[in-house]
Amino acid sequence: MSDRPGKEQMMKMFVPAIAIAVVILLVGVLVAYRNNEDTSGPSNAKPIPGTAAKPGVQIPADIEGLTLDKPPENAPEWKDIGDGLKVWDVKEGTGDECVPGAHAVMHYTGWTLDGKIFDSSVKRGAVPDLPALGSLIEGWQKGVPGMKPGGIRRLYIPWKMAYGERGSGASIPPRADLIFEIKYFGTK
């Protein structure tokens, strides 16, 4: 008989350790991001912290046209673009369209269907430095392309294109459909 732990015992040991490592990594990224924020100067427009904006492009920190009230999930303005993913263009932007996989710059607020905000760059008051669309949830990968600078779009993302069976942390339960409101500024 072997003293080696079985597969089930190994999973019980490693899953919590991996979860803790991910949390520590995310906290480190958040701390680094907040330490890079630029609050100097009288301008209401500033480049994204820690990033190089396109030459001559300033990213406004404005939230005009955005709301912290969850949009209704059954409004007639929603357009199904496939697999239950719906978009609602509140305001059309102008200029070059966002392309799949782009490093998009935007403000956003995310809600669960019960109306709880689980994340909001609007509430934080800073345009986030998000990774490229290809590394975000599938609903953003498919729902953000096509937006133009200055545009505001709402996304209704079914759970299979969001955080799936497991959810994410305490704020997004398993199998949660999500609603986002996004103001797109351009790409870096």
XYZ file of N, CA and C in Angstrom:
564
model
N 0.837 -1.180 0.000
C 0.000 0.000 0.000
C 0.885 1.247 0.000
N 0.553 2.195 -0.839
C 1.366 3.400 -1.012
C 0.910 4.505 -0.061
N 1.884 5.314 0.391
C 1.572 6.465 1.234
C 1.323 7.717 0.389
N 1.437 7.598 -0.912
C 1.230 8.748 -1.789
C -0.247 9.140 -1.800
N -0.529 10.450 -1.784
C -1.923 10.884 -1.824
C -2.542 10.586 -3.191
N -3.839 10.296 -3.195
C -4.563 10.031 -4.428
C -4.900 11.314 -5.160
N -5.472 11.145 -6.341
C -5.803 12.291 -7.185
C -6.775 13.234 -6.475
N -7.768 12.673 -5.792
C -8.756 13.496 -5.095
C -8.107 14.308 -3.972
N -7.208 13.687 -3.225
C -6.514 14.398 -2.150
C -5.623 15.500 -2.727
N -4.970 15.233 -3.842
C -4.113 16.231 -4.473
C -4.946 17.441 -4.912
N -6.119 17.177 -5.481
C -6.982 18.266 -5.920
C -7.422 19.110 -4.727
N -7.732 18.474 -3.607
C -8.148 19.208 -2.414
C -7.028 20.093 -1.891
N -5.791 19.703 -2.111
C -4.660 20.501 -1.645
C -4.327 21.626 -2.632
N -4.349 21.332 -3.931
C -3.872 22.288 -4.919
C -4.889 23.350 -5.326
N -6.173 23.021 -5.360
C -7.170 24.002 -5.781
C -7.165 25.229 -4.867
N -7.201 25.071 -3.531
C -7.124 26.274 -2.684
C -5.802 27.027 -2.855
N -4.713 26.318 -3.022
C -3.415 26.981 -3.189
C -3.390 27.807 -4.473
N -3.940 27.273 -5.538
C -3.992 28.001 -6.805
C -4.902 29.218 -6.673
N -6.045 29.052 -6.005
C -6.961 30.174 -5.809
C -6.289 31.299 -5.023
N -5.554 30.951 -3.999
C -4.846 31.953 -3.198
C -3.791 32.655 -4.048
N -3.067 31.904 -4.864
C -2.040 32.498 -5.723
C -2.660 33.485 -6.713
N -3.818 33.140 -7.275
C -4.495 34.028 -8.220
C -4.927 35.315 -7.517
N -5.477 35.190 -6.315
C -5.897 36.374 -5.562
C -4.697 37.272 -5.267
N -3.589 36.687 -4.843
C -2.382 37.467 -4.552
C -1.900 38.186 -5.808
N -1.912 37.499 -6.941
C -1.505 38.109 -8.203
C -2.416 39.281 -8.566
N -3.730 39.096 -8.438
C -4.668 40.164 -8.767
C -4.503 41.367 -7.844
N -4.275 41.129 -6.566
C -4.048 42.230 -5.626
C -2.781 42.987 -6.018
N -1.738 42.268 -6.387
C -0.494 42.912 -6.815
C -0.696 43.777 -8.040
N -1.455 43.283 -9.010
C -1.736 44.059 -10.223
C -2.543 45.304 -9.869
N -3.548 45.149 -9.010
C -4.364 46.286 -8.600
C -3.524 47.339 -7.888
N -2.661 46.924 -6.982
C -1.792 47.863 -6.262
C -0.864 48.573 -7.242
N -0.276 47.835 -8.156
C 0.622 48.444 -9.143
C -0.141 49.439 -10.013
N -1.343 49.085 -10.412
C -2.162 49.971 -11.241
C -2.485 51.260 -10.492
N -2.942 51.139 -9.267
C -3.314 52.328 -8.492
C -2.105 53.218 -8.218
N -0.920 52.633 -8.063
C 0.282 53.430 -7.836
C 0.700 54.201 -9.078
N 0.237 53.781 -10.255
C 0.590 54.451 -11.507
C -0.394 55.537 -11.907
N -1.505 55.714 -11.182
C -2.508 56.696 -11.570
C -1.937 58.098 -11.508
N -2.235 58.893 -12.533
C -1.768 60.272 -12.614
C -2.917 61.198 -12.256
N -2.779 61.933 -11.187
C -3.830 62.852 -10.768
C -3.388 64.294 -10.898
N -2.279 64.539 -11.576
C -1.768 65.904 -11.695
C -2.374 66.598 -12.893
N -2.323 67.935 -12.871
C -2.724 68.718 -14.023
C -4.186 69.084 -14.017
N -4.531 70.199 -14.684
C -5.898 70.686 -14.696
C -6.771 70.035 -15.759
N -6.213 69.269 -16.661
C -6.962 68.706 -17.779
C -7.957 67.662 -17.303
N -9.124 67.586 -17.984
C -10.074 66.529 -17.677
C -9.836 65.317 -18.563
N -8.786 65.348 -19.368
C -8.408 64.217 -20.204
C -6.996 63.811 -19.833
N -6.796 62.494 -19.754
C -5.454 62.019 -19.426
C -5.213 60.687 -20.102
N -3.963 60.354 -20.382
C -3.682 59.058 -20.978
C -3.939 57.952 -19.968
N -4.143 56.752 -20.474
C -4.329 55.599 -19.616
C -3.062 55.384 -18.809
N -3.186 55.197 -17.479
C -1.996 54.994 -16.656
C -1.186 53.788 -17.114
N 0.116 53.982 -17.200
C 1.011 52.876 -17.510
C 0.964 52.408 -18.948
N 0.333 53.174 -19.837
C 0.237 52.742 -21.225
C 0.616 53.889 -22.141
N 0.906 53.551 -23.366
C 1.197 54.578 -24.359
C -0.010 54.700 -25.269
N -0.685 55.832 -25.226
C -1.806 56.063 -26.119
C -1.258 56.356 -27.509
N -2.111 56.241 -28.520
C -1.695 56.597 -29.868
C -1.253 58.052 -29.862
N -0.238 58.407 -30.660
C 0.241 59.792 -30.688
C -0.909 60.768 -30.918
N -0.977 61.796 -30.060
C -1.998 62.819 -30.197
C -3.356 62.440 -29.649
N -3.523 61.222 -29.142
C -4.817 60.790 -28.633
C -4.818 60.887 -27.118
N -5.743 61.652 -26.585
C -5.942 61.716 -25.144
C -7.197 60.918 -24.823
N -7.153 60.171 -23.745
C -8.299 59.365 -23.350
C -9.059 60.128 -22.274
N -10.251 60.626 -22.591
C -10.990 61.381 -21.592
C -11.462 60.471 -20.466
N -11.484 61.005 -19.282
C -11.978 60.247 -18.139
C -13.458 60.541 -17.937
N -14.121 61.100 -18.978
C -15.522 61.484 -18.802
C -16.430 60.266 -18.808
N -17.543 60.440 -18.125
C -18.519 59.360 -18.033
C -19.871 59.813 -18.583
N -19.862 60.903 -19.346
C -21.103 61.429 -19.898
C -21.835 60.343 -20.678
N -23.122 60.215 -20.402
C -23.944 59.236 -21.089
C -24.007 57.887 -20.409
N -23.177 57.664 -19.399
C -23.178 56.384 -18.689
C -24.078 56.464 -17.460
N -24.540 55.316 -17.006
C -25.424 55.256 -15.851
C -24.923 54.201 -14.875
N -25.327 54.328 -13.635
C -25.043 53.269 -12.659
C -26.304 52.465 -12.371
N -27.371 52.720 -13.156
C -28.614 51.965 -13.025
C -28.615 50.838 -14.046
N -28.889 49.628 -13.586
C -28.878 48.467 -14.482
C -29.943 48.627 -15.568
N -29.546 48.468 -16.827
C -30.527 48.510 -17.915
C -31.481 47.314 -17.816
N -32.730 47.479 -18.264
C -33.675 46.359 -18.225
C -33.255 45.259 -19.196
N -33.308 44.011 -18.736
C -32.841 42.923 -19.603
C -33.820 42.558 -20.711
N -35.071 43.021 -20.635
C -36.066 42.670 -21.652
C -36.462 43.849 -22.533
N -35.665 44.903 -22.581
C -35.989 46.079 -23.397
C -35.947 45.723 -24.884
N -36.813 46.352 -25.686
C -36.846 46.043 -27.125
C -35.592 46.487 -27.876
N -34.762 47.324 -27.274
C -33.556 47.806 -27.944
C -32.465 46.739 -28.079
N -32.567 45.657 -27.321
C -31.550 44.602 -27.390
C -31.600 43.913 -28.749
N -30.433 43.645 -29.324
C -30.325 42.931 -30.601
C -29.474 41.688 -30.358
N -30.047 40.511 -30.599
C -29.311 39.254 -30.406
C -28.318 39.092 -31.552
N -27.027 38.951 -31.203
C -26.007 38.791 -32.252
C -25.481 37.356 -32.309
N -26.133 36.445 -31.588
C -25.775 35.036 -31.657
C -25.472 34.426 -30.306
N -25.934 33.198 -30.113
C -25.692 32.421 -28.902
C -26.196 33.112 -27.636
N -27.224 33.953 -27.765
C -27.795 34.631 -26.606
C -27.099 35.924 -26.228
N -25.994 36.252 -26.897
C -25.298 37.520 -26.650
C -26.094 38.637 -27.323
N -26.429 39.669 -26.535
C -27.225 40.774 -27.063
C -26.472 42.085 -26.895
N -26.660 42.983 -27.864
C -26.072 44.322 -27.789
C -27.185 45.358 -27.912
N -26.927 46.518 -27.326
C -27.849 47.652 -27.381
C -26.969 48.879 -27.541
N -26.951 49.435 -28.738
C -26.145 50.626 -28.978
C -26.927 51.855 -28.526
N -26.542 52.380 -27.369
C -27.178 53.556 -26.789
C -26.769 54.799 -27.567
N -25.492 54.854 -27.945
C -24.962 55.988 -28.704
C -23.919 55.461 -29.679
N -24.083 55.810 -30.948
C -23.096 55.433 -31.958
C -21.896 56.366 -31.857
N -20.715 55.811 -31.952
C -19.510 56.625 -31.969
C -19.134 56.983 -33.397
N -17.971 57.589 -33.550
C -17.466 57.946 -34.878
C -16.001 57.545 -34.965
N -15.539 57.296 -36.164
C -14.137 56.948 -36.354
C -13.944 55.470 -36.626
N -12.731 54.997 -36.357
C -12.369 53.611 -36.646
C -13.048 52.643 -35.690
N -13.578 51.550 -36.255
C -14.215 50.516 -35.442
C -13.184 49.712 -34.665
N -13.584 49.284 -33.486
C -12.775 48.349 -32.705
C -12.787 47.004 -33.432
N -11.638 46.372 -33.525
C -11.532 45.081 -34.205
C -11.330 43.972 -33.175
N -11.696 42.729 -33.528
C -11.490 41.617 -32.597
C -10.030 41.525 -32.152
N -9.832 41.295 -30.873
C -8.496 41.132 -30.316
C -7.781 42.427 -29.982
N -8.406 43.575 -30.294
C -7.772 44.879 -30.048
C -7.580 45.129 -28.556
N -6.677 46.024 -28.247
C -6.471 46.477 -26.871
C -7.363 47.705 -26.695
N -8.625 47.474 -26.361
C -9.628 48.533 -26.290
C -9.509 49.331 -24.998
N -9.791 50.621 -25.101
C -9.784 51.514 -23.945
C -11.225 51.951 -23.716
N -11.746 51.712 -22.509
C -13.155 51.996 -22.263
C -13.455 52.141 -20.782
N -14.557 52.835 -20.490
C -15.173 52.822 -19.163
C -16.236 51.732 -19.210
N -16.550 51.142 -18.069
C -17.592 50.121 -18.045
C -18.186 49.985 -16.649
N -19.402 49.455 -16.609
C -20.040 49.017 -15.369
C -20.658 47.667 -15.672
N -20.535 46.728 -14.728
C -21.113 45.401 -14.886
C -22.091 45.095 -13.765
N -23.242 44.505 -14.142
C -24.284 44.143 -13.188
C -24.624 42.665 -13.303
N -25.040 42.072 -12.197
C -25.728 40.787 -12.242
C -27.197 41.124 -12.498
N -28.009 40.135 -12.883
C -29.392 40.429 -13.245
C -30.228 40.930 -12.074
N -29.779 40.695 -10.840
C -30.526 41.218 -9.691
C -30.216 42.689 -9.422
N -29.412 43.317 -10.294
C -29.145 44.745 -10.194
C -27.915 45.124 -9.406
N -27.158 44.147 -8.926
C -25.959 44.452 -8.145
C -24.780 44.742 -9.074
N -24.091 45.852 -8.803
C -22.878 46.181 -9.550
C -21.747 45.335 -8.984
N -21.074 44.566 -9.851
C -19.936 43.777 -9.372
C -18.606 44.421 -9.744
N -18.613 45.338 -10.717
C -17.387 46.048 -11.074
C -17.763 47.293 -11.865
N -17.037 48.392 -11.636
C -17.336 49.623 -12.357
C -16.136 50.555 -12.360
N -15.587 50.795 -13.547
C -14.531 51.804 -13.662
C -15.125 53.193 -13.444
N -16.413 53.342 -13.719
C -17.098 54.617 -13.522
C -17.083 54.979 -12.038
N -17.424 54.008 -11.186
C -17.422 54.262 -9.738
C -16.014 54.536 -9.224
N -15.027 53.870 -9.804
C -13.635 54.095 -9.382
C -13.105 55.432 -9.886
N -13.725 55.967 -10.942
C -13.313 57.260 -11.475
C -12.043 57.219 -12.290
N -11.676 56.062 -12.803
C -10.456 55.940 -13.604
C -10.700 54.994 -14.766
N -10.253 55.392 -15.949
C -10.347 54.501 -17.106
C -9.345 53.376 -16.878
N -9.797 52.129 -16.890
C -8.893 51.025 -16.581
C -7.950 50.686 -17.726
N -6.848 50.072 -17.373
C -5.902 49.550 -18.351
C -6.220 48.070 -18.516
N -7.144 47.780 -19.416
C -7.586 46.402 -19.623
C -6.641 45.670 -20.562
N -6.563 44.345 -20.409
C -5.785 43.570 -21.373
C -6.506 43.538 -22.723
N -5.859 42.982 -23.724
C -6.472 42.861 -25.048
C -7.770 42.066 -24.954
N -8.715 42.374 -25.848
C -10.022 41.722 -25.827
C -9.920 40.203 -25.846
N -8.925 39.677 -26.540
C -8.782 38.231 -26.651
C -8.551 37.524 -25.334
N -8.194 38.255 -24.289
C -7.965 37.620 -22.992
C -9.113 37.888 -22.015
N -10.174 38.547 -22.473
C -11.333 38.821 -21.629
C -12.413 37.776 -21.875
N -13.519 37.858 -21.127
C -14.588 36.880 -21.302
C -15.119 36.929 -22.735
N -15.640 35.810 -23.189
C -16.087 35.668 -24.574
C -17.132 36.715 -24.964
N -18.008 37.077 -24.039
C -19.027 38.081 -24.337
C -18.438 39.423 -24.727
N -17.304 39.799 -24.111
C -16.618 41.042 -24.491
C -15.892 40.848 -25.815
N -15.291 39.668 -26.020
C -14.556 39.403 -27.259
C -15.461 39.552 -28.475
N -16.727 39.144 -28.326
C -17.666 39.197 -29.445
C -18.546 40.444 -29.434
N -18.722 41.075 -28.269
C -19.650 42.195 -28.154
C -19.045 43.572 -28.319
N -17.744 43.716 -28.094
C -17.100 45.036 -28.191
C -16.671 45.383 -29.619
N -16.133 44.437 -30.405
C -15.744 44.791 -31.776
C -16.905 45.426 -32.548
N -16.571 46.410 -33.340
C -17.578 47.153 -34.091
C -17.912 48.490 -33.455
N -17.575 48.655 -32.173
C -17.807 49.948 -31.521
C -16.850 50.988 -32.103
N -17.297 52.244 -32.097
C -16.466 53.360 -32.560
C -16.240 54.320 -31.391
N -15.127 55.060 -31.399
C -14.829 55.982 -30.300
C -16.000 56.913 -29.974
N -16.283 57.026 -28.673
C -17.393 57.845 -28.192
C -18.692 57.083 -28.091
N -18.717 55.852 -28.605
C -19.930 55.052 -28.573
C -20.198 54.453 -27.202
N -21.486 54.254 -26.912
C -21.904 53.591 -25.676
C -22.726 52.377 -26.072
N -22.315 51.219 -25.571
C -22.989 49.964 -25.889
C -23.269 49.207 -24.602
N -24.414 48.558 -24.591
C -24.754 47.658 -23.494
C -24.649 46.233 -24.015
N -24.116 45.364 -23.185
C -23.987 43.946 -23.523
C -24.789 43.120 -22.539
N -25.614 42.213 -23.064
C -26.269 41.199 -22.237
C -25.512 39.912 -22.542
N -24.775 39.422 -21.549
C -23.894 38.277 -21.777
C -24.434 37.055 -21.045
N -24.802 35.993 -21.793
C -25.264 34.773 -21.131
C -24.116 34.117 -20.362
N -24.457 33.378 -19.328
C -23.450 32.827 -18.419
C -22.386 32.010 -19.132
N -22.755 31.318 -20.204
C -21.763 30.492 -20.907
C -20.695 31.341 -21.601
N -20.986 32.622 -21.848
C -20.019 33.530 -22.473
C -19.439 34.501 -21.440
N -19.780 34.249 -20.165
C -19.286 35.105 -19.076
C -18.335 34.276 -18.202
N -18.744 33.972 -16.984
C -17.852 33.258 -16.060
C -18.272 31.809 -15.826
N -19.248 31.330 -16.613
C -19.581 29.921 -16.660
C -20.139 29.298 -15.396
N -19.852 28.013 -15.267
C -20.365 27.183 -14.169
C -19.903 27.655 -12.799
N -18.722 28.244 -12.723
C -18.134 28.569 -11.414
C -18.393 29.993 -10.947
N -18.716 30.908 -11.856
C -18.843 32.304 -11.459
C -17.467 32.903 -11.242
N -17.422 34.014 -10.515
C -16.143 34.670 -10.245
C -16.212 35.373 -8.897
N -15.472 34.842 -7.939
C -15.448 35.436 -6.606
C -16.817 35.409 -5.950
N -16.986 36.268 -4.967
C -18.243 36.316 -4.227
C -19.308 37.128 -4.957
N -18.909 37.981 -5.889
C -19.868 38.899 -6.500
C -20.555 38.372 -7.757
N -19.992 37.348 -8.406
C -20.618 36.785 -9.607
C -20.875 35.305 -9.346
N -22.143 34.950 -9.108
C -22.456 33.552 -8.799
C -22.317 32.640 -10.026
N -22.302 31.326 -9.803
C -22.272 30.390 -10.925
C -23.465 30.625 -11.857
N -23.235 30.404 -13.146
C -24.276 30.506 -14.175
C -24.970 31.867 -14.198
N -24.231 32.922 -13.939
C -24.823 34.266 -13.896
C -24.764 34.938 -15.263
N -25.945 35.308 -15.784
C -25.991 36.189 -16.944
C -25.595 37.579 -16.448
N -24.903 38.342 -17.277
C -24.396 39.649 -16.871
C -24.809 40.730 -17.860
N -24.892 41.957 -17.366
C -25.136 43.116 -18.219
C -23.996 44.099 -17.997
N -23.448 44.604 -19.090
C -22.397 45.624 -19.035
C -22.852 46.840 -19.821
N -22.391 47.998 -19.381
C -22.513 49.215 -20.172
C -21.098 49.730 -20.387
N -20.762 49.988 -21.640
C -19.389 50.315 -22.027
C -19.370 51.628 -22.803
N -18.422 52.492 -22.473
C -18.143 53.674 -23.295
C -16.754 53.471 -23.872
N -16.696 53.351 -25.184
C -15.466 53.016 -25.895
C -14.745 54.289 -26.324
N -13.431 54.373 -26.029
C -12.634 55.545 -26.384
C -11.691 55.299 -27.559
N -11.368 54.064 -27.839
C -10.434 53.749 -28.915
C -9.533 52.603 -28.507
N -8.438 52.425 -29.240
C -7.484 51.361 -28.931
C -6.119 51.971 -28.692
N -5.261 51.174 -28.025
C -3.895 51.650 -27.841
C -3.002 50.959 -28.832
